[in-house]
Coordinates of C-alpha atoms in Angstrom, one line a residue:
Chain A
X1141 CA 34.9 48.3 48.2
X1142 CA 34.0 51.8 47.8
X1143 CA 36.2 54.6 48.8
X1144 CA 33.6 56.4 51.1
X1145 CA 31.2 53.2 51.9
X1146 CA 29.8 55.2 55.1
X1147 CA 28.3 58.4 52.8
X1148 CA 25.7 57.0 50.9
X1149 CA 22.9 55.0 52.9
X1150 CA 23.1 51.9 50.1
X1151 CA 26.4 51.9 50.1
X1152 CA 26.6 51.9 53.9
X1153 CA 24.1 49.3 54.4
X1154 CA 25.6 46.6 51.6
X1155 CA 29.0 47.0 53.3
X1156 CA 26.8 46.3 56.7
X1157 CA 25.4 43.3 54.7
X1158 CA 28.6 42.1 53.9
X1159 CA 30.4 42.1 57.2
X1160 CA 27.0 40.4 58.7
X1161 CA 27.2 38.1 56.1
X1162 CA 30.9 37.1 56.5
X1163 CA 30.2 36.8 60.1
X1164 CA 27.6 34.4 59.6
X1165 CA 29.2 32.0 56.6
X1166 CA 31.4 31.4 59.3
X1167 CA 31.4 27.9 61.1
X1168 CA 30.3 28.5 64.6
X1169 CA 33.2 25.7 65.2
X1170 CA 35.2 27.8 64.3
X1171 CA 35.4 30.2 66.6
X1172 CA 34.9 27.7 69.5
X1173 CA 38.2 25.8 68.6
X1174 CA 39.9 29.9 69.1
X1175 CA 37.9 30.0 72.9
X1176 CA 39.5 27.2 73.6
X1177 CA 43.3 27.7 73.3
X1178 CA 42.8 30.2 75.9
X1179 CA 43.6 27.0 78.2
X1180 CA 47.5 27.2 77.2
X1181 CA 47.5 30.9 78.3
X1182 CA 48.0 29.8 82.0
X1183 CA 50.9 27.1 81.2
X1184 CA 54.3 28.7 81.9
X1185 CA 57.0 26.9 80.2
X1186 CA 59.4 27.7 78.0
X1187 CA 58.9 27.4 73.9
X1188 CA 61.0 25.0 71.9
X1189 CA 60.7 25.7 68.2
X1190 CA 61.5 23.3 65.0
X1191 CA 65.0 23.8 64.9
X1192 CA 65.4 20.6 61.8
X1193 CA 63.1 18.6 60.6
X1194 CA 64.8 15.9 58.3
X1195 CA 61.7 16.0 55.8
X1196 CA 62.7 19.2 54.8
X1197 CA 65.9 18.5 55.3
X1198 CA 65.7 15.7 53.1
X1199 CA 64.3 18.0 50.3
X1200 CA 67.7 20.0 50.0
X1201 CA 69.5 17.6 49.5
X1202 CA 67.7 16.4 46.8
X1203 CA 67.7 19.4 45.4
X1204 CA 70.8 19.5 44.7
X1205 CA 72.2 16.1 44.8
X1206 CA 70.3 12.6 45.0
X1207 CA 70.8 11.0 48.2
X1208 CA 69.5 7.9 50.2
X1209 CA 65.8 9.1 51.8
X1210 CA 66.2 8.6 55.3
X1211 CA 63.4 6.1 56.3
X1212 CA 63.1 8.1 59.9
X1213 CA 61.6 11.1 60.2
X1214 CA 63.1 13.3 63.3
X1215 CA 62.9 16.4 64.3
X1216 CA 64.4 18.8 66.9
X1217 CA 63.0 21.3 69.0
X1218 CA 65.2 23.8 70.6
X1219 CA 64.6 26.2 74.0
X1220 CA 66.9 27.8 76.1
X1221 CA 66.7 25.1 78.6
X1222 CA 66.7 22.0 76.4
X1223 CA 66.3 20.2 73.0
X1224 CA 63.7 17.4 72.6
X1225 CA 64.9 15.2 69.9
X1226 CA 62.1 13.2 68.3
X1227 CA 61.8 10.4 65.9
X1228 CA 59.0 9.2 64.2
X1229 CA 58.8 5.6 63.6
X1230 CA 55.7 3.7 62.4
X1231 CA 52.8 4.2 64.8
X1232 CA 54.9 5.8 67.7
X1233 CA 57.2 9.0 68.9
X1234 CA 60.4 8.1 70.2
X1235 CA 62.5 11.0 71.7
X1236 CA 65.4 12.1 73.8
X1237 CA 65.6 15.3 75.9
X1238 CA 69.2 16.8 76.0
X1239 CA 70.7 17.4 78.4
X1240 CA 69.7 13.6 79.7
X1241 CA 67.3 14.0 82.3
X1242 CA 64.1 12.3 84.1
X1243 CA 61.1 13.4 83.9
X1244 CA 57.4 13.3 82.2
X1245 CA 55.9 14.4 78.7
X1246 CA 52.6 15.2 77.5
X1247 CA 51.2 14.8 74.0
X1248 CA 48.3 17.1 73.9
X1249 CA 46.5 17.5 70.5
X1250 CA 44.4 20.2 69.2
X1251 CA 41.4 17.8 70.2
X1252 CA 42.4 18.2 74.1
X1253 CA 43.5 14.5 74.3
X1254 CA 46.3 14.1 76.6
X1255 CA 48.8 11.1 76.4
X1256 CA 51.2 11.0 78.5
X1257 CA 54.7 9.2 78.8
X1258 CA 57.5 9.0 81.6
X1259 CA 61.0 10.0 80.2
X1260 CA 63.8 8.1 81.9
X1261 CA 67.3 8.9 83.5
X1262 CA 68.8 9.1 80.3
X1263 CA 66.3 11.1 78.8
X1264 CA 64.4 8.5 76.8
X1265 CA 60.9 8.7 75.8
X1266 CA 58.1 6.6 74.0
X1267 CA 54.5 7.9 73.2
X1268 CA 52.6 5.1 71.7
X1269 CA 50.2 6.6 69.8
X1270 CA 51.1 9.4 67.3
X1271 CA 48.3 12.3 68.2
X1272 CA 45.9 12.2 65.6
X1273 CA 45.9 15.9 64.0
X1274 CA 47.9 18.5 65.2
X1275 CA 49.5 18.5 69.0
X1276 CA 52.7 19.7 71.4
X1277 CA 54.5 18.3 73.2
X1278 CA 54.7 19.5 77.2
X1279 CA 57.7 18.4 79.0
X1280 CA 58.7 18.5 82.7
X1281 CA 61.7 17.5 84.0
X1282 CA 63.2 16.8 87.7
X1283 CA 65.3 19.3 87.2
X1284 CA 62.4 21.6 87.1
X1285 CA 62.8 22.4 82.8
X1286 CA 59.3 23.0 81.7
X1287 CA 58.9 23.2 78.1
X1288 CA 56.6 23.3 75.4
X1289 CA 57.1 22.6 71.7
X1290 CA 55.6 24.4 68.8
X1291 CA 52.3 22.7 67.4
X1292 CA 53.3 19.8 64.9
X1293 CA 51.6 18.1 62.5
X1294 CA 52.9 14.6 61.2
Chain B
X18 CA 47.0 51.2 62.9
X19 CA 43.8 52.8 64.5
X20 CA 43.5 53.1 68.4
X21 CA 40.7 51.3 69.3
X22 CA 40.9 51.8 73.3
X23 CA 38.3 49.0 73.4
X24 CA 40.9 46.1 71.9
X25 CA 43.7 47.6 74.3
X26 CA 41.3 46.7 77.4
X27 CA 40.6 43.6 76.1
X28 CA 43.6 42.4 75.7
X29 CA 44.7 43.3 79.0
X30 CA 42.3 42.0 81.1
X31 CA 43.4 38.3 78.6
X32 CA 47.0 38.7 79.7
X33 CA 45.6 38.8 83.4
X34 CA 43.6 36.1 82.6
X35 CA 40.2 37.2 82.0
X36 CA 38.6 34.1 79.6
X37 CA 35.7 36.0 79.0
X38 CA 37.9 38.9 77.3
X39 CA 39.9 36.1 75.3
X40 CA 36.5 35.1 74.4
X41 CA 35.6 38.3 72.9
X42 CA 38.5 39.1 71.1
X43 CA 38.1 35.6 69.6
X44 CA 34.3 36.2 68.3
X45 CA 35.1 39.7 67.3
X46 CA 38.4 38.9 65.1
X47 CA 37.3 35.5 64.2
X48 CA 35.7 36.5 61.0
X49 CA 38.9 38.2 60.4
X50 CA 41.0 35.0 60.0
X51 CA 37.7 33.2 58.6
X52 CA 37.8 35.5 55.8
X53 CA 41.3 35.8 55.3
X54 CA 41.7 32.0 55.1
X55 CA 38.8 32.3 52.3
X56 CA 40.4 34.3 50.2
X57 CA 43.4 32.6 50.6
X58 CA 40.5 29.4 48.9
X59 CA 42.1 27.0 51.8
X60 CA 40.0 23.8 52.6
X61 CA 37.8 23.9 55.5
X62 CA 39.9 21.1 57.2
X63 CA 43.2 23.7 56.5
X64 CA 41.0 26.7 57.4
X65 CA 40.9 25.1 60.6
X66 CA 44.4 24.2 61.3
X67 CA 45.1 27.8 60.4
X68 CA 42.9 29.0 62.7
X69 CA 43.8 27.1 65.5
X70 CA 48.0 28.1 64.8
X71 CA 46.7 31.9 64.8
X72 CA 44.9 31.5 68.2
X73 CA 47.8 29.5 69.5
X74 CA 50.6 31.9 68.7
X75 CA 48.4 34.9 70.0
X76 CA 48.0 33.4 73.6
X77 CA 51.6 33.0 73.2
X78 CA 52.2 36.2 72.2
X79 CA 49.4 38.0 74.4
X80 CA 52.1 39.3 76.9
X81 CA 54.5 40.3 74.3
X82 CA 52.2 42.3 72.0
X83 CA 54.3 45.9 72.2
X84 CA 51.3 47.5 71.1
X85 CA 47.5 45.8 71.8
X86 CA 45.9 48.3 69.6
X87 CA 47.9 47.1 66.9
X88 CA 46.1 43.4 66.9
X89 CA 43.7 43.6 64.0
X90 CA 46.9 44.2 61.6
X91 CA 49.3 41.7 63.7
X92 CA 46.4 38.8 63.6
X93 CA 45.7 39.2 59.7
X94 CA 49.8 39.6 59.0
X95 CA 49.6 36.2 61.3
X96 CA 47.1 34.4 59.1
X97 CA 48.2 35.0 55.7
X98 CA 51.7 33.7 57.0
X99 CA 50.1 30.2 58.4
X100 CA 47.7 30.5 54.9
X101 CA 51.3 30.4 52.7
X102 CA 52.5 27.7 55.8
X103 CA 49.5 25.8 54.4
X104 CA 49.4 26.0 51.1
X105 CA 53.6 25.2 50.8
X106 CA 52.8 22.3 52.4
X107 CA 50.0 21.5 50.1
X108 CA 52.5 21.8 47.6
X109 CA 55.1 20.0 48.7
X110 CA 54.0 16.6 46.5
X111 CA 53.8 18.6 43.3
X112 CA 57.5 20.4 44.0
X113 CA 59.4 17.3 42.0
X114 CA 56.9 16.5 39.3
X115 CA 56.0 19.6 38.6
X116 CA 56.9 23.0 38.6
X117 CA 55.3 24.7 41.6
X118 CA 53.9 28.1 42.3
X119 CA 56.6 30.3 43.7
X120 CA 55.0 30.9 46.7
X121 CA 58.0 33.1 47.8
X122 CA 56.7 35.9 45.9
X123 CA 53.5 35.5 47.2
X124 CA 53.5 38.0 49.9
X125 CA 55.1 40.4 47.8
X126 CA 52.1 40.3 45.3
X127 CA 49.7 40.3 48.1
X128 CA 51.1 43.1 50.0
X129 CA 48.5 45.8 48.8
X130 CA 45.9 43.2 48.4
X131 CA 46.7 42.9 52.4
X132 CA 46.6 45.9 53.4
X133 CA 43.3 46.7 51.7
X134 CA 42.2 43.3 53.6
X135 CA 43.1 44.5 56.9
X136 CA 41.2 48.1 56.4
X137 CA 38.0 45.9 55.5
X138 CA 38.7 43.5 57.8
X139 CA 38.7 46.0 60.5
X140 CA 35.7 47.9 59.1
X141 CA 33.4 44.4 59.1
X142 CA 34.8 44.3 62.5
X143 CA 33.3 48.3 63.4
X144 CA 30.1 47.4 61.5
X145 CA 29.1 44.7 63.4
X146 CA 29.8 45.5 66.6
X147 CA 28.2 48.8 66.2
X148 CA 25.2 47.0 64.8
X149 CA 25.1 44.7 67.3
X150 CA 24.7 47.6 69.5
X151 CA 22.0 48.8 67.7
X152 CA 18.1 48.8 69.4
X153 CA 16.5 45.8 68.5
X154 CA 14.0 47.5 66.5
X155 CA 16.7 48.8 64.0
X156 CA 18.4 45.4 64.4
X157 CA 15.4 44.2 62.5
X158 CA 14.8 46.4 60.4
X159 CA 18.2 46.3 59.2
X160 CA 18.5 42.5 59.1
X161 CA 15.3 42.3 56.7
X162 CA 16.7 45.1 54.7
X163 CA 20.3 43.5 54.2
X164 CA 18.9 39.8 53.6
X165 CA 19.8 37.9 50.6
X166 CA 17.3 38.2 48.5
X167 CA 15.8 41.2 50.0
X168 CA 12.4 41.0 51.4
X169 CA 9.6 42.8 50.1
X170 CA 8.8 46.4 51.7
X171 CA 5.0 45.3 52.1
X172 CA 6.4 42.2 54.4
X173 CA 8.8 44.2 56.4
X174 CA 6.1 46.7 57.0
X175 CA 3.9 43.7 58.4
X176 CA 6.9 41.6 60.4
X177 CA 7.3 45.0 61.7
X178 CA 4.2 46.5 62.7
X179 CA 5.2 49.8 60.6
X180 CA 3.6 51.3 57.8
X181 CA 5.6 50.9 54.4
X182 CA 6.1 54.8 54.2
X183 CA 7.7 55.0 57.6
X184 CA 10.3 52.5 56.2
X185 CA 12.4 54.7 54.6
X186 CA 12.9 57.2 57.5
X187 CA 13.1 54.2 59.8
X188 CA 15.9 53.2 57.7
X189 CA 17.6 56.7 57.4
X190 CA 17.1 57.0 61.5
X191 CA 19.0 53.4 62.1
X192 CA 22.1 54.2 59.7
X193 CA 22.7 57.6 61.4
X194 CA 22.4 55.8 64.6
X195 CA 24.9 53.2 63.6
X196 CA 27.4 56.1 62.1
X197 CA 27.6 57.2 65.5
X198 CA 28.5 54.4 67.3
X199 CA 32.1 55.7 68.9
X200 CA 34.4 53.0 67.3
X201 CA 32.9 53.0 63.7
X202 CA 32.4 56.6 63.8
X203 CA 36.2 56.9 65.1
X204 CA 37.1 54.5 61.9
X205 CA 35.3 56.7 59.7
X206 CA 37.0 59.9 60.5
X207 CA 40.4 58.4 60.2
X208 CA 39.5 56.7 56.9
X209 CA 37.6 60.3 55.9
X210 CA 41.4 61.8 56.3
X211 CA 42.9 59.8 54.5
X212 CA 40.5 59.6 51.3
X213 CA 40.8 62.2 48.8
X214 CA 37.6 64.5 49.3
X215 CA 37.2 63.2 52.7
X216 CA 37.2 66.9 54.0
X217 CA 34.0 67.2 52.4
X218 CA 31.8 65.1 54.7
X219 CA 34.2 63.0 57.0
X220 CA 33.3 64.3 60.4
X221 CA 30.0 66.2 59.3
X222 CA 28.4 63.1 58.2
X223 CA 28.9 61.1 61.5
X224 CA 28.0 64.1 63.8
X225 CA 25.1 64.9 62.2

């Protein structure tokens, strides 16, 4: 880009022609999908981020020594209030909030599909269906814990 | 980063809960990420998972922003993060055949490439609003003049009603009128003070 794109009238009007441009190669999709999250503004929970994720752990290991792939991939989310532990087996989530508590969980992909799954007295969780794409999980508890996890992909 | 008073109201009336201003913010800084995700050569199908992380952790993030004016440079610092997210990932199934890209270095080499991304980022961004604001008539004129390939002068004087000599001044007219549009013509005096020689025209050129 020139130094001084705003001096010369060509100059001025290609730069104009490229930010036009750019604006227009641009999937009208994609913007939409950014509208959209705006619906996650008004949830007010607590953030629990990827605190291990054995995959990567997994990938340490081998790095420096070889090791027995775990065939369960699990990963843990931590917030102030609790830690979701989640496991993913063939074709379903299965998870554990600590501390052990009732409650309900929401798997909502980037799609807005919701699928949601009671957690029992000792915490326990199954959601049938792994989201398709990338989703969070949203979980209340009696206790009155609302958290949300980071977006995950599987 | 640039005060843009405009980007601080929008984001405040988000954090109260305005969808409309989320909305804006989103088509204004859209192409932003969009172009960022480009040069980054991501698939569409990763373009779009970055795209939706960025807009995630910035409705997260909308109450925290220390300073809203700042959001031009904090979204394109976000997306080149989630762009390295992505293409680590992509990598991942290469790491123990091959040996892969150190993408640790990455931001390292990019760090002046990103900078000059965000300044033309955030000009694109001043361009198009101020030609979007822009009377029709010069909207048209413009849009024929900037079209890939160009059209002809004698068919822009006929779409336009305007004889081919009046083109030129036409032309002239609509540029000076899109200098002066407050937030471009604000970016151009703060870029005019920081380019050597910008002394020279700088504030003369959008005032005139």
């Amino acid at each position: 880009m020139a130094s001084q794109w705003w001096i010369d009238d060509d100059e001025l009007l290609a730069t104009l022609g490229d930010a036009v441009r750019t604006a227009r190669d641009m999937p009208a999709n994609f913007a939409e999908v950014g509208k959209a999250t705006f619906t996650w503004h008004s949830i007010d929970a607590d953030l629990a981020t990827l605190t291990r994720d054995s995959a990567r752990a997994e990938e340490e290991v081998l790095a420096s020594a070889r090791s027995e792939p775990a065939n369960l991939r699990s990963l843990t989310f931590t917030s102030a209030q609790l830690t979701i532990e989640l496991e993913v087996s063939s074709g379903a989530l299965l998870g554990q909030i600590v501390p052990p508590q009732a409650g309900r969980i929401d798997a909502c992909a980037a799609s807005g599909h919701v699928q949601t799954a009671v957690i029992d007295e000792i915490g326990c969780f199954a959601i049938r269906r792994i989201p398709e794409g990338s989703f969070r999980l949203h979980c209340q508890t009696v206790s009155g814990a609302s958290v949300i996890t980071n977006w995950i992909t599987l | 980063m640039r005060d843009d008073p405009s980007v601080t109201a929008l984001v405040t009336r988000a954090r109260n809960g305005d969808k409309l201003a989320w909305d804006e913010i989103v088509d204004r800084y859209a192409p932003l990420v969009w172009s960022i995700c480009r040069r980054h050569r991501l698939s569409s199908l990763d373009t779009d998972d970055v795209g939706q992380s960025v807009w995630l952790r910035l409705v997260e993030q909308l109450n925290a922003l220390r300073d809203p004016a700042a959001l031009p440079g904090w979204l394109a610092t976000t997306t080149r993060r989630e762009c390295i997210r992505v293409l680590r990932a992509a990598n991942k199934q290469e790491a123990r055949s091959s040996n892969p890209p150190d993408l640790d270095t990455l931001p390292d080499e990019y760090a002046a490439a990103a900078e000059q991304e965000l300044l033309t980022a955030e000009r694109d961004v001043a361009l198009r609003e101020a030609f979007g604001a822009l009377p029709p008539r010069c909207q048209r004129l413009i849009s024929m003049l900037i079209a890939d390939p160009p059209v002809p002068y004698a068919e822009i004087s006929s779409t336009l009603g305007i004889p081919i000599g009046s083109i030129g001044p036409n032309r002239r007219r609509c540029l000076n009128r899109l200098r002066r549009h407050p937030p471009l013509a604000a970016l151009i005096s703060a870029e005019s003070h920081t380019t050597r020689g910008g002394d020279r025209y700088g504030q003369s050129v959008v005032d005139r």
